Coordinates of C-alpha atoms in Angstrom, one line a residue:
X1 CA 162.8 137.8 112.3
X2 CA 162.7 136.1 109.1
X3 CA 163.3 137.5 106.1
X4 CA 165.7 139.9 106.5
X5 CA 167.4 143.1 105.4
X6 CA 167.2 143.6 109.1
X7 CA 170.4 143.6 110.8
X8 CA 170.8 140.8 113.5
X9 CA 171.0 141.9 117.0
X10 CA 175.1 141.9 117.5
X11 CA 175.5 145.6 118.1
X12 CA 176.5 146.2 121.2
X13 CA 173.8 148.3 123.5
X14 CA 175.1 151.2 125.2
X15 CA 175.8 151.4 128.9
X16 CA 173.2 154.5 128.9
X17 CA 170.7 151.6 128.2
X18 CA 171.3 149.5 131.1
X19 CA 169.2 150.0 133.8
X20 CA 167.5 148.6 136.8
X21 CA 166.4 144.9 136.3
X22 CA 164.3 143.0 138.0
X23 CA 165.5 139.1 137.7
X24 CA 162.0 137.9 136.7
X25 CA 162.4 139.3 133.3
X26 CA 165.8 139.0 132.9
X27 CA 165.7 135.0 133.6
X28 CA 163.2 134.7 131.1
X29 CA 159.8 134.4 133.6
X30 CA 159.2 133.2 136.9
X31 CA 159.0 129.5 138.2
X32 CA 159.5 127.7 141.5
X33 CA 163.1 127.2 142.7
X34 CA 164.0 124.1 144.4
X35 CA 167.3 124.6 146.6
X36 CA 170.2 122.8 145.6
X37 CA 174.2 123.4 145.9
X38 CA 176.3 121.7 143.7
X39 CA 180.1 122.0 144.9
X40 CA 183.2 120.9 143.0
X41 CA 185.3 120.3 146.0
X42 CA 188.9 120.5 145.2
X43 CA 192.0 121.1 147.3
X44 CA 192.1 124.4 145.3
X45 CA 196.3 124.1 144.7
X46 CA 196.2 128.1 145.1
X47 CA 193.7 128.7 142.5
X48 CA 190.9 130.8 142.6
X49 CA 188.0 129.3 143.9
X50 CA 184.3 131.0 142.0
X51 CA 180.7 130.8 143.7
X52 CA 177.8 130.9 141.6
X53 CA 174.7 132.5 143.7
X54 CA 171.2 132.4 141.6
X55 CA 167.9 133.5 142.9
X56 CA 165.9 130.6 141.4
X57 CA 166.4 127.1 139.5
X58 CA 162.2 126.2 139.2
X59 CA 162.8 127.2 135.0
X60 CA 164.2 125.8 131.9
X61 CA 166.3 129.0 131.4
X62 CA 167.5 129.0 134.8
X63 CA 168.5 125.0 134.7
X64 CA 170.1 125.7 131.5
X65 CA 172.1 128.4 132.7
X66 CA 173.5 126.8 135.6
X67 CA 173.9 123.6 133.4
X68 CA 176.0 125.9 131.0
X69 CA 177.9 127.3 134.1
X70 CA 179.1 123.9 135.8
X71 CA 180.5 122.4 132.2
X72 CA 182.5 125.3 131.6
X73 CA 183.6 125.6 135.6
X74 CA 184.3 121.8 135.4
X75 CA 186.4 122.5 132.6
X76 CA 188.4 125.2 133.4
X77 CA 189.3 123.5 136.4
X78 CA 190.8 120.4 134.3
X79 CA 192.9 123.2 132.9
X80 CA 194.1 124.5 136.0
X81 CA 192.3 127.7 135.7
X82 CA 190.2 127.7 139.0
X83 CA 190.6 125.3 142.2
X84 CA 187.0 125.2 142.9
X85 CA 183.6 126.2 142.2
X86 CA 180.7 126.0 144.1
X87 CA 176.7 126.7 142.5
X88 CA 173.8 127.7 145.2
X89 CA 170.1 128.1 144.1
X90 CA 168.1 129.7 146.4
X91 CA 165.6 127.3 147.9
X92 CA 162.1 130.1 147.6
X93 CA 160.5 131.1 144.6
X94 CA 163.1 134.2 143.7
X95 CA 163.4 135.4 147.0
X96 CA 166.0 137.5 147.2
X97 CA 166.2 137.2 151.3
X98 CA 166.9 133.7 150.9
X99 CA 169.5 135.1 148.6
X100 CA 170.9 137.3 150.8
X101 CA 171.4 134.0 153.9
X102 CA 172.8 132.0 151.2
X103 CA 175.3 134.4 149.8
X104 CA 176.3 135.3 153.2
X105 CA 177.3 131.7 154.0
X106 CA 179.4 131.5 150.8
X107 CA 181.1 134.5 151.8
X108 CA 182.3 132.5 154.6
X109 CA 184.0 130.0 152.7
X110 CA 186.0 132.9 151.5
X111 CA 185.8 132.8 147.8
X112 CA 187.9 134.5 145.3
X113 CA 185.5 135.5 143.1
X114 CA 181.4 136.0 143.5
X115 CA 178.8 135.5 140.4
X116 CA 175.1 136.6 141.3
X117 CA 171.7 136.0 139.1
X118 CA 170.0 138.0 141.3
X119 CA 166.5 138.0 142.7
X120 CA 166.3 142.0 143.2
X121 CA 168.1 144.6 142.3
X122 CA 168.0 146.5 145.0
X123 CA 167.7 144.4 148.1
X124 CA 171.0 142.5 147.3
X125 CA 173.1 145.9 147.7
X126 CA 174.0 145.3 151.0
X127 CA 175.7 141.6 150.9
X128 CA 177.1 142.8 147.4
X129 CA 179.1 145.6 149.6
X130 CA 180.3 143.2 152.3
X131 CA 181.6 140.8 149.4
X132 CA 183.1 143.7 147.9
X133 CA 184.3 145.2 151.0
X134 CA 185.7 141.8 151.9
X135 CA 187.8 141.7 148.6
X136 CA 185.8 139.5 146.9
X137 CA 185.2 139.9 143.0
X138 CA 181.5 140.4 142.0
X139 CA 180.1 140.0 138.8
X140 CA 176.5 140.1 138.8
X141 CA 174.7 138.8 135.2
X142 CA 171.2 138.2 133.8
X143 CA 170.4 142.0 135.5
X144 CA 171.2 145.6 136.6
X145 CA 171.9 145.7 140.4
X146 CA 172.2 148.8 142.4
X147 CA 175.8 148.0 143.6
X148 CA 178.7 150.2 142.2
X149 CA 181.4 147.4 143.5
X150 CA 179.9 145.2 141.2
X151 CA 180.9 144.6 137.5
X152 CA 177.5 144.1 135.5
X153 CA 177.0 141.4 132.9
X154 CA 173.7 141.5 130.6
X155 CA 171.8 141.2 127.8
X156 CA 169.7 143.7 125.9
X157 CA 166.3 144.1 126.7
X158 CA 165.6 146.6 124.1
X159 CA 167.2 144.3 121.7
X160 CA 165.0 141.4 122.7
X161 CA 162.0 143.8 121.8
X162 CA 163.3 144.6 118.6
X163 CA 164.5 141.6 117.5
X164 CA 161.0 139.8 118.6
X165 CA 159.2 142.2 116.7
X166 CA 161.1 143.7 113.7
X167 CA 161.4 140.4 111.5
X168 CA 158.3 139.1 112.3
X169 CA 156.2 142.3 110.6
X170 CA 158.7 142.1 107.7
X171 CA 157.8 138.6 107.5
X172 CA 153.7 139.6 107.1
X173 CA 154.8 141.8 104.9
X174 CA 154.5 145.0 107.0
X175 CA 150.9 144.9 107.0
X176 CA 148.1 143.0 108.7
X177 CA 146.8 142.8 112.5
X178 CA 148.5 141.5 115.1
X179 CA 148.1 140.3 118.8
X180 CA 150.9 141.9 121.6
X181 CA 151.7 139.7 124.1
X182 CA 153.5 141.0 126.9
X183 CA 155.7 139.6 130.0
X184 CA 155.8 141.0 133.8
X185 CA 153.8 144.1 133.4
X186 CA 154.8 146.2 136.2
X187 CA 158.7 145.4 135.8
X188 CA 161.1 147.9 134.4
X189 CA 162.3 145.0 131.8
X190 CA 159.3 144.8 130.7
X191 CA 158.1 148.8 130.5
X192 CA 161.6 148.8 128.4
X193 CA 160.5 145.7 126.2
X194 CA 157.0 147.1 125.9
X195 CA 158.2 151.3 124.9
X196 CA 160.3 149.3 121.9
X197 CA 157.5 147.2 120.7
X198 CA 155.3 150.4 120.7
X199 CA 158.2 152.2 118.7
X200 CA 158.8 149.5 115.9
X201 CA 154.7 149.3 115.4
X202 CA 154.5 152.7 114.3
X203 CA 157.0 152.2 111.7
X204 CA 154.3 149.9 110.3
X205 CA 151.6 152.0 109.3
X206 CA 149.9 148.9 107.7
X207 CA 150.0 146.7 111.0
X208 CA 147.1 147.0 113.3
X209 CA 147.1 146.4 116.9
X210 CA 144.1 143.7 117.0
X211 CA 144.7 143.2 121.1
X212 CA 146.9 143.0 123.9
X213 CA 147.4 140.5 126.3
X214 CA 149.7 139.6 129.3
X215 CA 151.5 136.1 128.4
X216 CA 154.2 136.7 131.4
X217 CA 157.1 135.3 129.1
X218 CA 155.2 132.3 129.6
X219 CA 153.9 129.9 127.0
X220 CA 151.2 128.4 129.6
X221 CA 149.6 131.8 130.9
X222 CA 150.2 133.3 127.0
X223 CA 147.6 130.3 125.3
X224 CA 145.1 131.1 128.3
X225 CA 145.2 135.1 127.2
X226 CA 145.6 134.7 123.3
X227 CA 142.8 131.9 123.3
X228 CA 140.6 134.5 125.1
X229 CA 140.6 137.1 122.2
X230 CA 140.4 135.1 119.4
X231 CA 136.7 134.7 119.3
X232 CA 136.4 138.5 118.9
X233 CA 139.5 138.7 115.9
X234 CA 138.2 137.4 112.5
X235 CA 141.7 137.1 111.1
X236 CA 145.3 137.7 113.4
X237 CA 148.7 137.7 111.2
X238 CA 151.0 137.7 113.9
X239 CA 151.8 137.6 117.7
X240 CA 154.8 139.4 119.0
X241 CA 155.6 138.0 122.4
X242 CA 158.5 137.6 124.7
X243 CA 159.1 134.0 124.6
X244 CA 156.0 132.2 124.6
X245 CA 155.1 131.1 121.0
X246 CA 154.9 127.8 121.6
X247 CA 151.8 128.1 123.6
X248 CA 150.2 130.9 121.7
X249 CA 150.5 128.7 118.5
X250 CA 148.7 126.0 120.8
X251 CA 145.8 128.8 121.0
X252 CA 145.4 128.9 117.8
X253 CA 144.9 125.6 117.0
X254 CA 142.3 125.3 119.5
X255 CA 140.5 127.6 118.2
X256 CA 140.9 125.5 115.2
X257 CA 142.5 128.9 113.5
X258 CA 146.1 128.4 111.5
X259 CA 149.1 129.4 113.6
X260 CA 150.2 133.1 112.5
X261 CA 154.1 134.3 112.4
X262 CA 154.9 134.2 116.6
X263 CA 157.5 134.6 119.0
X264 CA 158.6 131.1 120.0
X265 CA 161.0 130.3 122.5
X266 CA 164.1 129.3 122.2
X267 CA 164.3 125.3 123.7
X268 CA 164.3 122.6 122.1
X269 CA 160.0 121.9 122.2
X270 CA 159.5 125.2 120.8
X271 CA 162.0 124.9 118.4
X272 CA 160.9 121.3 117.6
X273 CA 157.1 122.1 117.5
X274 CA 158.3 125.1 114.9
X275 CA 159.8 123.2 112.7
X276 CA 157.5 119.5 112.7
X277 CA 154.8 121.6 112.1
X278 CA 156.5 123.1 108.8
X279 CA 155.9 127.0 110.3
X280 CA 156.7 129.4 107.7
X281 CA 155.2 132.7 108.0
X282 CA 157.6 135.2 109.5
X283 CA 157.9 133.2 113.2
X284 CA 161.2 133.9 115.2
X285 CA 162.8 132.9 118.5
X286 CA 164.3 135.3 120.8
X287 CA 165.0 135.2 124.3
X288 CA 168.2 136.4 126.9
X289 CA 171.2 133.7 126.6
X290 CA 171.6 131.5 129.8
X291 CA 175.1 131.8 128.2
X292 CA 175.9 134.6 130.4
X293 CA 176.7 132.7 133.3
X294 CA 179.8 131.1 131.4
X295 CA 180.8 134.9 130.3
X296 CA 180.7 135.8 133.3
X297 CA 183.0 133.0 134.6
X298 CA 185.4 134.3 132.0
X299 CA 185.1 137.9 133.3
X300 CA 185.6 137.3 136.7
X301 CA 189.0 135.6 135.9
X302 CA 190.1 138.0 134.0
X303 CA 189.5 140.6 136.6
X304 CA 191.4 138.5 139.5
X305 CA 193.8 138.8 136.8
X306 CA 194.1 142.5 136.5
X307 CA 192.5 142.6 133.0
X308 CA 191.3 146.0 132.1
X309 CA 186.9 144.8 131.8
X310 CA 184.5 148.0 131.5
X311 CA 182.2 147.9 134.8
X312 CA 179.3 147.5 132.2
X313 CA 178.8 144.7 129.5
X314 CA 176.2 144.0 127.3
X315 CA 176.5 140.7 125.1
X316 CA 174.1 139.6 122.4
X317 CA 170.8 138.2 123.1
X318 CA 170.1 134.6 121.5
X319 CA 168.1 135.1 118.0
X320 CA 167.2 132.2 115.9
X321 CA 166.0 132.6 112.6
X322 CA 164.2 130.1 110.3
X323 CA 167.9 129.0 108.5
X324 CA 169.2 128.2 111.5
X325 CA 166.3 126.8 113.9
X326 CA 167.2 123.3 112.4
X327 CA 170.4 123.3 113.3
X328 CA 169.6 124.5 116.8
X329 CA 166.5 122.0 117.4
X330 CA 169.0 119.2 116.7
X331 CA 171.4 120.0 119.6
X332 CA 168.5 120.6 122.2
X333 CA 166.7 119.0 124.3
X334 CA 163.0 120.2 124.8
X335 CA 163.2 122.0 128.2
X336 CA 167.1 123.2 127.2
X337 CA 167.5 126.8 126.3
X338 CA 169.9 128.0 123.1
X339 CA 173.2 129.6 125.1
X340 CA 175.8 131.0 122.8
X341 CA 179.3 128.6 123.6
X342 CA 181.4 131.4 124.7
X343 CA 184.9 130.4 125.2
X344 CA 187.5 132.6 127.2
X345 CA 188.9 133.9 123.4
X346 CA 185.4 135.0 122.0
X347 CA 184.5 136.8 125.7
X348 CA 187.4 138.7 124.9
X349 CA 186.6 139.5 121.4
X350 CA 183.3 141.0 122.8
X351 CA 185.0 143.1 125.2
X352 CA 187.4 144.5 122.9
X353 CA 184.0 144.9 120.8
X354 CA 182.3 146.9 123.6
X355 CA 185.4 148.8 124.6
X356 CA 185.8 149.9 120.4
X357 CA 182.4 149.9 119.6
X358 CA 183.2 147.7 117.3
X359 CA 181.4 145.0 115.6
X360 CA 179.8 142.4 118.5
X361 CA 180.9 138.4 118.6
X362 CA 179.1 136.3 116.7
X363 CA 179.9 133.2 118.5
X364 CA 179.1 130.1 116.3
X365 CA 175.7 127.6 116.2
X366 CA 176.5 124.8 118.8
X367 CA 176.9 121.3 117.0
X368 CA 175.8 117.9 118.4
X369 CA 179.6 117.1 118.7
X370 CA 180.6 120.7 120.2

């Protein structure tokens, strides 16, 4: 996404645009969970008391998010905002019945207010209900869920598409070939991802589709796949991927070929590797922002107090360009994800921005003091 007449990805998506997730995609690819609870046990002084529930923790993205979560729930109870909080990561590897048993034991410590990273969305419908029917807010993020009780917190998947692939064929120059490289084939994230990437390629006439793999939104399984067509490509200007750069650039320089524009991740190693290795072709990093889990914190107390929230929100995926990937690779560290620092003030500029269709919250570059 480098060079730019291209307008960064702060619109707001439509709620027409949201549909079914599964919570492999949305939490940025698949990894084994190991089951934890971290509680903040307070005496609660009559404030509400939130309950994170997340369908794994065995990824960066997923660590980060929950990282992200406690720091903000930590604070807000310094400032007398909440009484408690309580985080549970399902022990299996996304399971959503593990889910299911561990959201209905939270249920029995009767909290105010429910936040969900879900494993399915579908098979969670049921305990979403009984929470709901039990008066218990629920805000599910990171995905769709087939729940109407439930507000809905996400990011764009289209975006992510666009914003992976759009800047990095401006930065070739519109022309050239290039290698796809896509996630969890089969999911409905990314059919969506995959239908936009299709689209924006034949606005380039001049870019040819050299191959197509299946990376998995996973640096690891993406250097395996890449590696295995480059002996059959005499020359590949670009790979547009989903988040998994960092080991498709590893590809290349086994196969003793110079890294072409990619799609790195967005943690500090990819990040890192980028910018050491003086990368400056049209490479981007785009993924979903483990962010959402503080934004949803936010929206959950605003609706247990009576603020008027849309039942659908779509906040802006986490894009780092070339200008800023310095600044960003200084504040992370390598298996941390960029999250956008949304306060309670800039959550509420992007739901006024969603309710106007105004312009979306651009919520500021983290600093190493910040």
């Amino acid at each position: 996404m480098r060079t730019r007449p291209t307008p960064r990805p702060w619109r707001a998506a439509s709620v027409a645009s949201l549909t079914a997730l599964t919570v492999l995609a949305a939490g940025c690819g698949s990894g084994t969970s190991g089951g934890a609870a971290a509680t903040q046990d307070a005496t609660g002084g009559g404030k509400p008391f939130i309950a994170l529930s997340n369908g794994f923790i065995g990824n960066g993205w997923r660590q980060t998010m929950i990282a992200k979560f406690e720091a903000a729930a930590k604070q807000a109870q310094t400032d007398g905002l909440i009484g408690k909080y309580k985080v549970v990561n399902a022990p299996g590897d996304n399971s959503a019945t593990e889910q299911v048993a561990q959201i209905k034991s939270l249920l029995l410590q009767k909290p105010d207010a429910l936040l969900i990273d879900p494993a399915s969305p579908t098979a969670l419908k049921p305990v979403i209900q009984q929470a709901c029917s039990a008066g218990v807010t629920v805000v599910v993020f990171d995905s769709a869920i087939d729940a109407d009780c439930a507000h809905v917190l996400q990011n764009s998947f289209a975006d992510w598409a666009t914003y992976a692939a759009k800047p990095l064929l401006d930065g070739i120059g519109g022309k050239g070939e290039v290698v796809v490289s896509r996630g969890v084939v089969g999911s409905q994230p990314e059919a969506e991802m995959y239908e936009t990437t299709k689209k924006i390629l034949a606005q380039y006439p001049g870019v040819k589709t050299a191959a197509t793999v299946t990376g998995m939104c996973d640096g690891a399984t993406a250097q395996k796949a890449v590696l295995g067509v480059l002996s059959s490509v005499a020359k590949i200007d670009g790979v547009i991927g989903c988040g998994d750069g960092h080991g498709v650039a590893q590809a290349f320089t086994t196969a003793g070929k110079p890294v072409p524009a990619v799609t790195f991740e967005t943690n500090g190693r990819a990040l890192n590797y980028w910018k050491d290795n003086k990368i400056d072709n049209g490479s981007v990093a785009v993924m979903s922002d483990p962010g959402q889990s503080v934004a949803a914190l936010w929206e959950a107390l605003d609706l247990l107090d009576k603020r008027d929230v849309p039942k659908h929100l779509t906040f802006p995926i986490v894009l780092v360009e070339q200008k800023d990937r310095d600044a960003w690779a200084a504040v992370l560290k390598p298996d941390e994800y960029a999250a956008w620092p949304w306060t309670r003030e800039l959550f509420r500029q992007q739901v006024k921005a969603v309710q106007t269709g105004g312009e979306p919250v651009r919520p500021p570059i983290p600093t190493a003091a910040g």
